[in-house]
Tab-separated table of C-alpha atoms in Angstrom:
chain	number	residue	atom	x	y	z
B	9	UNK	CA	0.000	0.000	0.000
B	10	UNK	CA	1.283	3.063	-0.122
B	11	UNK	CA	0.535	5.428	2.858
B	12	UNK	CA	-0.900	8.914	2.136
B	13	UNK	CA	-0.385	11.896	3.838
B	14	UNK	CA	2.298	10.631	6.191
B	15	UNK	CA	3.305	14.499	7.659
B	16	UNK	CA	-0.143	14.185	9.617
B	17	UNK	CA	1.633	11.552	11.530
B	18	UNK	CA	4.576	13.589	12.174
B	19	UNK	CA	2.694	16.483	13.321
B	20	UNK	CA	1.026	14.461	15.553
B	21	UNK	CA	3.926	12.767	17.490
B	22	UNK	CA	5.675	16.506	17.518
B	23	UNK	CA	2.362	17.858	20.186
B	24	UNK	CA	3.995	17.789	23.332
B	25	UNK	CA	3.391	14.892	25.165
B	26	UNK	CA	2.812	12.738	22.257
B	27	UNK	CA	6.676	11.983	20.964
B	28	UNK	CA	6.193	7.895	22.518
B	29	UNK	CA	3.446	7.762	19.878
B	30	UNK	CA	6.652	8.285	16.487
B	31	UNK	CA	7.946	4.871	16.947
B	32	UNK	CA	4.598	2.702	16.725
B	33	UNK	CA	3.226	4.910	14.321
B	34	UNK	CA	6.323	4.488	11.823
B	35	UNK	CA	6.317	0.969	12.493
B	36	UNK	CA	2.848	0.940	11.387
B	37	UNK	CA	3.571	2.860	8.290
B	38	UNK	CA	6.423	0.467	7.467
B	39	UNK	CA	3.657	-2.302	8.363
B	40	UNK	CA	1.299	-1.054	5.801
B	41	UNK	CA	3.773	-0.042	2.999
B	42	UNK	CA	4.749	-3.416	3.114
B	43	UNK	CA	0.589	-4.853	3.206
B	44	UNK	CA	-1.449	-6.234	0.399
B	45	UNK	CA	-4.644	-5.321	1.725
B	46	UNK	CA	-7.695	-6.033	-0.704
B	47	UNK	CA	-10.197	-6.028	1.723
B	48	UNK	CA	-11.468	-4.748	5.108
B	49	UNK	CA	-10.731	-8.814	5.799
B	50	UNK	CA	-7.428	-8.452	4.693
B	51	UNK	CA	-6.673	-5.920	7.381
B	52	UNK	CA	-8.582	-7.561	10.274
B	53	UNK	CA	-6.290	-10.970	9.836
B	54	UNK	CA	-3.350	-8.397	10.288
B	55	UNK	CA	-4.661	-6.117	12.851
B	56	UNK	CA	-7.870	-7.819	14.493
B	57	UNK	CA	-8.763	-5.091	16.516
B	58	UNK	CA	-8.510	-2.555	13.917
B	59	UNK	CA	-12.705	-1.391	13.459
B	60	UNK	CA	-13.765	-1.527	10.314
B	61	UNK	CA	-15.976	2.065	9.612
B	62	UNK	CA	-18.022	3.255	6.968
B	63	UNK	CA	-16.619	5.285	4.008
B	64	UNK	CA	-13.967	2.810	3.450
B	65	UNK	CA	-12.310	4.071	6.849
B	66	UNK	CA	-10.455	2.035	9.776
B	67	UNK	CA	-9.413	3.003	13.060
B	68	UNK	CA	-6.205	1.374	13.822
B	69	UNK	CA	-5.076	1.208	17.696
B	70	UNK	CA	-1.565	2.521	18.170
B	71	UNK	CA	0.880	2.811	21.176
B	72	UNK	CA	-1.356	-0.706	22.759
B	73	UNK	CA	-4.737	2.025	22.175
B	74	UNK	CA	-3.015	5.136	23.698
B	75	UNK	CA	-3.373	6.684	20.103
B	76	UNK	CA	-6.144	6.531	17.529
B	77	UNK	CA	-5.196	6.363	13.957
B	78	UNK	CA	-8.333	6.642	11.089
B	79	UNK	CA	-7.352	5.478	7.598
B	80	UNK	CA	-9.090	5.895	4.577
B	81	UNK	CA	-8.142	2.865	2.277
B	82	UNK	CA	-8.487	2.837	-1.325
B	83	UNK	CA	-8.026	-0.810	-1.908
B	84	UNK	CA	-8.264	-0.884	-5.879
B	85	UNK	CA	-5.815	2.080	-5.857
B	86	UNK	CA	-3.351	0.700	-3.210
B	87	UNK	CA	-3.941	3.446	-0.929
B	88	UNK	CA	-3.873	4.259	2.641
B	89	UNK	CA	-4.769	7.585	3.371
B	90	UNK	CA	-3.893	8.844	7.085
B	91	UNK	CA	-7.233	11.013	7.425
B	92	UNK	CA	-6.510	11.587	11.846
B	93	UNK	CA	-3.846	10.518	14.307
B	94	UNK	CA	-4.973	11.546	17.585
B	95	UNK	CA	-5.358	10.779	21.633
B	96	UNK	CA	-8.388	9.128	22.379
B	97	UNK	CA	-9.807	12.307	24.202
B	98	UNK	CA	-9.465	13.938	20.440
B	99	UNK	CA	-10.402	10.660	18.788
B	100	UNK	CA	-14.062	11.273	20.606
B	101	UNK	CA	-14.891	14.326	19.652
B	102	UNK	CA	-14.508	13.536	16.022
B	103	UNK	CA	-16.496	12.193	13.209
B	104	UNK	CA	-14.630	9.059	11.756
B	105	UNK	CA	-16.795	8.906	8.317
B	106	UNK	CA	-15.448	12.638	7.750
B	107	UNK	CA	-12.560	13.919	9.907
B	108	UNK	CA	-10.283	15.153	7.254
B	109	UNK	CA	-7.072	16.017	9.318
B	110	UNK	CA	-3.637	16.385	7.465
């Protein structure tokens, strides 16, 4: 896949307080680069507690769910596209179907 938008993920390790978050979020990156996801199956055998949303969107646990991470995929096109990366105070107050942060 190739992963879209990866500066929102940067941004959001530089907040203070949120630096512990770089490391699983570029392993995740390098996890999903490397993933031939097809389906919203194909991502649950990889990650099964990843939630599958509407609008082609999945919420991805990061940091063992200190972090929220909402991915648009484009599966056809071979595209991830990093839509939020967030603490789950944040993650709450959004709308997953349309948050639109990068």
């Amino acid at each position: 896949m190739r992963v879209i938008a990866k500066s929102t993920l940067r941004k959001f390790w530089k907040h203070p307080g949120c630096a512990d978050a770089q490391g699983p979020l570029e392993s995740w990156c390098d996890e999903a680069t490397e993933a031939d996801w097809t389906s919203p199956q194909d991502i649950k055998a990889q990650y099964r507690n990843a939630s599958i949303c509407g609008k082609n969107r999945v919420v991805f646990n990061i940091a063992g769910n200190k972090y929220r991470l909402v991915v648009e995929m484009q599966y056809r096109a071979e595209i991830a596209w990093v839509k939020f990366a967030g603490t789950h105070a944040r993650y709450d107050m959004i709308d997953v179907e349309t948050v639109n942060e990068y």
